Short mmCIF file of C-alpha atoms in Angstrom, two decimals:
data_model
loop_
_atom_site.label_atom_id
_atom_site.label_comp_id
_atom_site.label_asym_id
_atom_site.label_seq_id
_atom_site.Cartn_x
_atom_site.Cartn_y
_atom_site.Cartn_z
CA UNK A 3 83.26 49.10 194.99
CA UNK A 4 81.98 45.84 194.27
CA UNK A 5 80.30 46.61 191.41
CA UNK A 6 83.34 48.79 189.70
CA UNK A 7 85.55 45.54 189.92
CA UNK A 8 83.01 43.87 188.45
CA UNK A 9 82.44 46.37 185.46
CA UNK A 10 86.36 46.07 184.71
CA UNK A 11 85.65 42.12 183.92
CA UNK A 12 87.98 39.15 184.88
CA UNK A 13 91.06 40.88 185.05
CA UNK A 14 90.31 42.83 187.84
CA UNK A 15 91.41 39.82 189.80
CA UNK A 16 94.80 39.40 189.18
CA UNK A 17 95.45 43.33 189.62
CA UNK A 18 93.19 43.19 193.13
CA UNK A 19 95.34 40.40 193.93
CA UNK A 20 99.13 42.33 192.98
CA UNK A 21 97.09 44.78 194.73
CA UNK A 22 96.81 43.01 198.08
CA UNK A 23 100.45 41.27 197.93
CA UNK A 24 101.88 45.05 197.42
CA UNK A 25 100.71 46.54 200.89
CA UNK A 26 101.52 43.80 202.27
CA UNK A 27 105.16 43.71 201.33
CA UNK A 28 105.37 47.28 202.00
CA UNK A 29 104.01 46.67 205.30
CA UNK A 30 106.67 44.30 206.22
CA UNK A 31 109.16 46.25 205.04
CA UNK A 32 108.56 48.83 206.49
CA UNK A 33 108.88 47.07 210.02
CA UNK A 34 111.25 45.24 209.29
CA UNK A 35 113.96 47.72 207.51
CA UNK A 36 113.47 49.83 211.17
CA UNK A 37 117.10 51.45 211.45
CA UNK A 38 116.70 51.15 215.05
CA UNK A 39 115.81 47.00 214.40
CA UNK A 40 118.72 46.74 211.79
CA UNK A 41 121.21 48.77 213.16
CA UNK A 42 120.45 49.34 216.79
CA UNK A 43 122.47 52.70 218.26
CA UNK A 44 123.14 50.59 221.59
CA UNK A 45 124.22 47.59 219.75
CA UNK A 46 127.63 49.42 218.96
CA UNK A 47 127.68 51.52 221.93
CA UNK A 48 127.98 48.33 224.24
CA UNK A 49 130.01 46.45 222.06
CA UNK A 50 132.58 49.26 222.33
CA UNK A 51 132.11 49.37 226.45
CA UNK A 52 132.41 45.25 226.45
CA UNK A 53 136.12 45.81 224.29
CA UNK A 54 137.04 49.06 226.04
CA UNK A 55 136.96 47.24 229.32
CA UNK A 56 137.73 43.62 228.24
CA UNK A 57 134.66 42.07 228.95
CA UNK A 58 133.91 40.55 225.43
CA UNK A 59 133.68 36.64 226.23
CA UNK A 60 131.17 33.94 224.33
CA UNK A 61 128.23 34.56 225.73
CA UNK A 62 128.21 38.38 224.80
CA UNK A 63 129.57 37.62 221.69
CA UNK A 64 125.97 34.89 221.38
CA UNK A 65 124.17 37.63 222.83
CA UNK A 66 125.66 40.23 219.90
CA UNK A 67 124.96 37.78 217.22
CA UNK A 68 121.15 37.39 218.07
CA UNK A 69 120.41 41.21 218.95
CA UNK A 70 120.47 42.39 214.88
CA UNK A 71 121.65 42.33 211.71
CA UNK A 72 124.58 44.33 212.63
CA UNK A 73 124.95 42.31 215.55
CA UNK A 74 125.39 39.28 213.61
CA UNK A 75 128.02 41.08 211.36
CA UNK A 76 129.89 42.51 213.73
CA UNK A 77 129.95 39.52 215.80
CA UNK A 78 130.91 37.11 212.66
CA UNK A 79 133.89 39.28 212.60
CA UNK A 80 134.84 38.94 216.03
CA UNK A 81 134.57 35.13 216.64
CA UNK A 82 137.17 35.16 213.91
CA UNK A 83 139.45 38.19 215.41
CA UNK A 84 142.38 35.67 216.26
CA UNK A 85 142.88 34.66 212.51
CA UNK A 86 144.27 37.76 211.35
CA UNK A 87 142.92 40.76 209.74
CA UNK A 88 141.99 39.27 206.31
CA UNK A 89 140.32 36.26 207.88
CA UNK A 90 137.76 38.88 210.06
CA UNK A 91 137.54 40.57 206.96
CA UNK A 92 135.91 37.84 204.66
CA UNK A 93 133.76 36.61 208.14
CA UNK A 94 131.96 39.82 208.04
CA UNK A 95 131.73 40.03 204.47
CA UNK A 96 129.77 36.67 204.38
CA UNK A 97 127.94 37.02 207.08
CA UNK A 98 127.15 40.70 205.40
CA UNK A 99 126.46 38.99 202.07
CA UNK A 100 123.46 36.83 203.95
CA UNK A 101 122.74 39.84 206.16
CA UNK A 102 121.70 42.19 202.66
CA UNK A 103 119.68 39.39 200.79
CA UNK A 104 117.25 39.28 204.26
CA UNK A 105 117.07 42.96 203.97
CA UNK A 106 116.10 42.76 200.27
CA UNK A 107 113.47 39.98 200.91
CA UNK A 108 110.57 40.76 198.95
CA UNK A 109 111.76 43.41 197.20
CA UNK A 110 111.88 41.84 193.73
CA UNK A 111 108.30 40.73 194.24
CA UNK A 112 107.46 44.16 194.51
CA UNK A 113 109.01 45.32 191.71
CA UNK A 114 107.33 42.57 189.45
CA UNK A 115 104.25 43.80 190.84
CA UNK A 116 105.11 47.45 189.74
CA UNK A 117 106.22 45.98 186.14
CA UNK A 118 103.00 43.53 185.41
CA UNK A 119 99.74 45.59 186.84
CA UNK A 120 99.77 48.55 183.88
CA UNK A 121 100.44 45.35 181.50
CA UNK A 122 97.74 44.15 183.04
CA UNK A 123 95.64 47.29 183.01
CA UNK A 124 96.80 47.51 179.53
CA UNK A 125 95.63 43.63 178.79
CA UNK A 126 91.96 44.57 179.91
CA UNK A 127 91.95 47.57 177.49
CA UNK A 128 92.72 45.60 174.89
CA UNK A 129 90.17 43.19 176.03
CA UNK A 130 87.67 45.75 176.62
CA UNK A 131 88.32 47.53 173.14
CA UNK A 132 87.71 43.95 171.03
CA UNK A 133 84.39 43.77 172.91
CA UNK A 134 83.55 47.23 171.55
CA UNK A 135 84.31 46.54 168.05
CA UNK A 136 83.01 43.30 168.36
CA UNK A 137 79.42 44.58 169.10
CA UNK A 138 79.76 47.65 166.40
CA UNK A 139 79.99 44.64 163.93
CA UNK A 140 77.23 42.91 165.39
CA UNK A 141 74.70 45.77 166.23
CA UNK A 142 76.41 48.64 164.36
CA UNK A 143 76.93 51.79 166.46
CA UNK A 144 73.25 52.42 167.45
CA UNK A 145 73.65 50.64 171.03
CA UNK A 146 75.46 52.81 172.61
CA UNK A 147 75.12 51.16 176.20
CA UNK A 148 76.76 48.02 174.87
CA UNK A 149 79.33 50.30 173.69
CA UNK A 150 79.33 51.93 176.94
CA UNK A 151 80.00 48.46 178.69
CA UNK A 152 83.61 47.86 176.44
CA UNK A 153 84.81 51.37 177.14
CA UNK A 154 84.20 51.35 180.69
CA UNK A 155 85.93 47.83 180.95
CA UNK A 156 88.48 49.18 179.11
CA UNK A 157 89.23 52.41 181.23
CA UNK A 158 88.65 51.25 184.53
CA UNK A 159 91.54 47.79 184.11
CA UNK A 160 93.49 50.84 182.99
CA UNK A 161 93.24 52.99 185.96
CA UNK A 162 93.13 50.19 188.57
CA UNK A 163 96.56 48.49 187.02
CA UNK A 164 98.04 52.11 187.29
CA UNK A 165 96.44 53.18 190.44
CA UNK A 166 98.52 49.90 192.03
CA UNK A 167 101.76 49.67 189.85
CA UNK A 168 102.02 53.59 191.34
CA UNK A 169 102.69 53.31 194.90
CA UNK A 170 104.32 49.86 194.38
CA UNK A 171 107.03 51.44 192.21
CA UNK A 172 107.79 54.11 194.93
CA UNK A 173 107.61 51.75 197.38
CA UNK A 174 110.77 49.41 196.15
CA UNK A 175 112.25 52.49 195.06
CA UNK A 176 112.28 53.82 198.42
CA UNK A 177 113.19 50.43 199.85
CA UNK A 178 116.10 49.80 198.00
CA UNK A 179 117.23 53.22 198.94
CA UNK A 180 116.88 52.45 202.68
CA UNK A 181 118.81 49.17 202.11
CA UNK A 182 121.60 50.86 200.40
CA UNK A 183 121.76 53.42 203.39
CA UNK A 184 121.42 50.34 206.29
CA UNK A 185 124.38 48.60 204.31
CA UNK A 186 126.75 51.99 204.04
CA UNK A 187 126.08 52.29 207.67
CA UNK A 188 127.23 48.74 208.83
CA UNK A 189 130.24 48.78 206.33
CA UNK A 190 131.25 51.68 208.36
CA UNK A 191 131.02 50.34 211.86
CA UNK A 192 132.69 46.86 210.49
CA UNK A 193 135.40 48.80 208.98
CA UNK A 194 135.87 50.88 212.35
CA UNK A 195 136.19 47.25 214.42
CA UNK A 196 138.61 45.90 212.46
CA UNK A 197 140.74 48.64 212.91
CA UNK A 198 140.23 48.95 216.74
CA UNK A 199 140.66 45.37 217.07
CA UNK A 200 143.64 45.07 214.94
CA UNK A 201 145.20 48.31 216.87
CA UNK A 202 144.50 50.83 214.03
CA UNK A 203 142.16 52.94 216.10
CA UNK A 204 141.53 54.03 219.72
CA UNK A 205 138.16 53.81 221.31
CA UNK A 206 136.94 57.25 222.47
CA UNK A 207 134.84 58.32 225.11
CA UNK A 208 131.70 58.33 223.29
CA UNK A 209 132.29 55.01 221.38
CA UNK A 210 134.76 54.51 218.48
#
């Protein structure tokens, strides 16, 4: 292994490195975009037993806030209940607003990783063709392991920059499609407690 990075020449660096900071992003993400860590089933099932039988208070609502990320919407929402409809409205909107750019943390890195490793790939073949033409006008064509050398620089920046920008494109892909899902599904439940707390909907047995 050692010696292919070294046969694709200084720019193997940079793409090992892209290479390194994409698992590791997608790693994290994966953890941390967990439905069941950003929008917890029993998050909303207690919140609905707490207003079903009056027992919301401030420390629940404290506990709500630190449980998840729909905790913390749902609970921005509520400690601003009294002020009217429109006023719990724009609370969970902002605290949603700060809610979705900690979801989409890191997710631009990846992308830039997925944009610059084939340029980068693409750099080293460029690099790795001027050495070849350079040593056809110093030795002529007759050396073919110098040759060799170029071409092989050339082709394996070009593999290694595509072999990372790969998986790191379907990785945001995929991770920006999981956001947009986690965001649907806490727009619905905030939309469904404004409208139970404002007397626009009954809690059922089950929940809301």
């Amino acid at each position: 292994m050692f010696e292919l990075l070294k046969a694709g020449g200084i720019l193997m660096v940079p793409i090992v490195a892209c290479s390194i900071l994409a698992l590791a992003i997608i790693l994290e993400r994966f953890w941390t975009l967990r439905p069941s860590r950003v929008a917890p089933a029993q998050t909303i099932n207690e919140l609905w037993r707490w207003i079903k039988k009056k027992e919301l208070n401030g420390r629940k609502l404290k506990a709500l806030q630190g449980s998840s990320p729909l905790g913390r919407i749902l609970a921005g929402g509520l400690m601003n209940a009294k002020h009217g409809r429109e006023i719990m409205k724009e609370s969970i909107e902002h605290e949603a607003s700060q809610v979705i750019h900690d979801l989409e943390r890191f997710l631009n890195p990846l992308g830039t990783v997925a944009t610059i490793t084939p340029l980068l790939g693409l750099l080293g073949t460029v690099i790795g063709m001027i050495k070849v033409f350079a040593e056809i006008q110093l030795a002529g064509v007759g050396n073919a392991g110098n040759l060799a050398g170029g071409i092989s620089e050339a082709l394996i920046t070009t593999a290694a920059g595509l072999s990372v920008a790969i998986p790191a494109l379907i990785g945001h892909r995929y991770f920006i499609r999981r956001v947009d899902e986690l965001v649907v599904g806490m727009e619905q439940e905030a939309i469904k407690l404004v409208e139970v707390v404002h007397g626009d909907r009954e809690i059922d047995v089950e929940g809301a």
